Amino acid sequence: MKPLIYLDNAATTKTAAEVVDAMLPYFTEQYGNPSSIYSLGRTGKEAVTKARETIARSLGARSDEIYFTAGGSEADNWAIKAVAEAYGEKGKHIITSAIEHHAVLHTCQYLEKHGFEVTYVGVDEQGILKLDELKAAIRPDTILISVMFANNEIGTLQPIEEIGEIAGSHGILFHTDAVQAYGQLPIDVDQYHIDMLSASGHKLNGPKGIGFLYIRKGLRIRSFVHGGAQERARRAGTENVPGIVGIGAAAGRAFRIMEEKTAKETELRDYLIDRIEQEVPYCRLNGDRRLRLPNNVNFSFRFVEGESLLMMLDMEGICASSGSACTSGSLDPSHVLLAIGLPHEIAHGSLRLTLSEENTKEQMDMVVAAVKRIVERLRAMSPLYEDFIKQESK
Ligand SMILES: *Cc1c(COP(=O)(O)O)cnc(C)c1O
């Protein structure tokens, strides 16, 4: 067995040891219900309060603007459906981007079946939202703009501050899915004019099944889960205390190590990009070279089938992901790669490698060697490649 090289941190991350340590007592000794009066419950309540404060501080928000959820998907669903419900009388038009995560896209599609109209604004070939298209899409009945902070496939960072200003100047609410960005980049909700922001624990070395939605104070947002008075009666259910402690600890850790982690990942990212471009012919870097997440690398290789590439990388102990097939098992190419203008056959040959601060330069060299070898082997089996080379050599 080859040692594992994990390069799928956009899918999920390892829970950091200090996060697990912080969580453990809340499974064992400190199991009280935070709503209880006795001190066993109070300890849990204090831990929840502390996590909420850590997260609020990290965003320049107030504690009572942070609502814990069961992850990023729930936070996205809540934000969009709640605005539709509370502001639907004012208007029934929503603007989002063509490259959102399915948690946003499918929620918008659901609302389209319930009387709302949605405009999916396009992106340029780097994956950056077209601001003039956004401005042109605004109507008197637009109630929400939802644009992700950073894309999960190609890593592109969006002009969030400009989008927030455009939304704010038109009196439109602004939600951002920051699941990929939170913990990787500094975010200030006031500076960026963000009204709602989604994040998820397991994308920042915290546990799975916990996330939060930031909701700016004063927004008319009704309860998402009806029941008890938890989360200021907006999201009922006994708090996931270990999970909340975990996401709080993960947030504290992420902001503490951010500078060092970003520097290390950026260096490895650019090294990997340069070496793949040098070693593998007929490849294309997807996403903006500079305006991208510090840990994201995404390439398309012509005449290569992404799924085969992934399976052969797996045999070498390399965990990666492709943009080519969505999780439902469909073989449709990624909507993100199509939105940046890639033809179907090139979008199919894509590879996403997302790094962590634990990766090394030696690992990057091993990955480059494996990708080079596998791409050569797959192309050698491709009749299209054979024809292409014949044409090229004429
Ligand atoms: C992972 C991810 C989500 C979903 O988060 P979960 O916690 O897994 O539900 C939503 N948006 C983006 C951009 C993501 O990367």
Short mmCIF file of N, CA and C in Angstrom, two decimals, residues 55 59 67 69-73 75-76 175-183 197-204 210-214 247:
data_model
loop_
_atom_site.label_atom_id
_atom_site.label_comp_id
_atom_site.label_asym_id
_atom_site.label_seq_id
_atom_site.Cartn_x
_atom_site.Cartn_y
_atom_site.Cartn_z
N ILE A 55 -17.01 32.73 16.57
CA ILE A 55 -17.41 32.84 15.16
C ILE A 55 -17.84 34.26 14.83
N LEU A 59 -16.01 37.29 12.03
CA LEU A 59 -16.69 37.90 10.88
C LEU A 59 -16.98 39.38 11.09
N TYR A 67 -26.42 31.74 13.74
CA TYR A 67 -27.39 30.66 13.98
C TYR A 67 -26.75 29.35 13.55
N THR A 69 -26.51 25.56 12.34
CA THR A 69 -27.31 24.69 11.48
C THR A 69 -26.61 23.33 11.38
N ALA A 70 -27.20 22.43 10.61
CA ALA A 70 -26.58 21.11 10.43
C ALA A 70 -25.62 21.09 9.26
N GLY A 71 -25.10 22.25 8.86
CA GLY A 71 -24.09 22.26 7.80
C GLY A 71 -24.33 23.36 6.80
N GLY A 72 -23.52 23.34 5.76
CA GLY A 72 -23.59 24.38 4.74
C GLY A 72 -24.85 24.30 3.90
N SER A 73 -25.27 23.08 3.55
CA SER A 73 -26.46 22.94 2.71
C SER A 73 -27.69 23.49 3.43
N ALA A 75 -27.74 25.79 5.75
CA ALA A 75 -27.63 27.24 5.85
C ALA A 75 -28.03 27.90 4.53
N ASP A 76 -27.60 27.32 3.40
CA ASP A 76 -27.97 27.87 2.09
C ASP A 76 -29.48 27.78 1.87
N HIS A 175 -26.90 37.48 0.10
CA HIS A 175 -26.44 36.25 0.77
C HIS A 175 -25.21 35.72 0.05
N THR A 176 -24.23 35.22 0.81
CA THR A 176 -23.09 34.57 0.18
C THR A 176 -22.84 33.20 0.81
N ASP A 177 -22.69 32.20 -0.07
CA ASP A 177 -22.27 30.87 0.36
C ASP A 177 -20.75 30.95 0.51
N ALA A 178 -20.31 31.05 1.77
CA ALA A 178 -18.87 31.19 2.04
C ALA A 178 -18.28 29.89 2.56
N VAL A 179 -18.92 28.77 2.20
CA VAL A 179 -18.47 27.48 2.75
C VAL A 179 -17.01 27.21 2.41
N GLN A 180 -16.59 27.57 1.20
CA GLN A 180 -15.18 27.33 0.83
C GLN A 180 -14.27 28.42 1.37
N ALA A 181 -14.78 29.62 1.54
CA ALA A 181 -13.92 30.75 1.89
C ALA A 181 -13.74 30.92 3.39
N TYR A 182 -14.79 30.61 4.17
CA TYR A 182 -14.71 30.88 5.61
C TYR A 182 -13.63 30.01 6.25
N GLY A 183 -12.71 30.65 6.93
CA GLY A 183 -11.59 29.93 7.55
C GLY A 183 -10.36 29.91 6.66
N LEU A 197 -24.66 34.85 5.50
CA LEU A 197 -23.46 34.11 5.07
C LEU A 197 -23.55 32.68 5.60
N SER A 198 -23.28 31.71 4.71
CA SER A 198 -23.31 30.30 5.10
C SER A 198 -21.89 29.76 5.25
N ALA A 199 -21.69 28.91 6.25
CA ALA A 199 -20.39 28.25 6.42
C ALA A 199 -20.62 26.84 6.98
N SER A 200 -19.59 26.01 6.89
CA SER A 200 -19.71 24.62 7.30
C SER A 200 -18.45 24.15 8.03
N GLY A 201 -18.65 23.41 9.12
CA GLY A 201 -17.53 22.98 9.96
C GLY A 201 -16.52 22.09 9.26
N HIS A 202 -17.02 21.13 8.48
CA HIS A 202 -16.09 20.11 7.97
C HIS A 202 -15.21 20.61 6.83
N LYS A 203 -15.44 21.85 6.37
CA LYS A 203 -14.57 22.40 5.34
C LYS A 203 -13.40 23.16 5.96
N LEU A 204 -13.40 23.31 7.28
CA LEU A 204 -12.30 24.04 7.93
C LEU A 204 -11.72 23.24 9.10
N ILE A 210 -22.29 20.15 11.05
CA ILE A 210 -22.50 21.41 11.78
C ILE A 210 -22.05 22.57 10.88
N GLY A 211 -22.84 23.60 10.90
CA GLY A 211 -22.49 24.80 10.14
C GLY A 211 -23.19 25.97 10.79
N PHE A 212 -23.15 27.11 10.14
CA PHE A 212 -23.92 28.23 10.68
C PHE A 212 -24.38 29.14 9.56
N LEU A 213 -25.41 29.90 9.89
CA LEU A 213 -25.86 30.97 9.00
C LEU A 213 -25.75 32.27 9.77
N TYR A 214 -25.02 33.23 9.22
CA TYR A 214 -25.00 34.58 9.78
C TYR A 214 -26.21 35.30 9.20
N ILE A 247 -17.01 23.35 15.78
CA ILE A 247 -16.89 24.39 14.75
C ILE A 247 -16.30 25.66 15.36
#
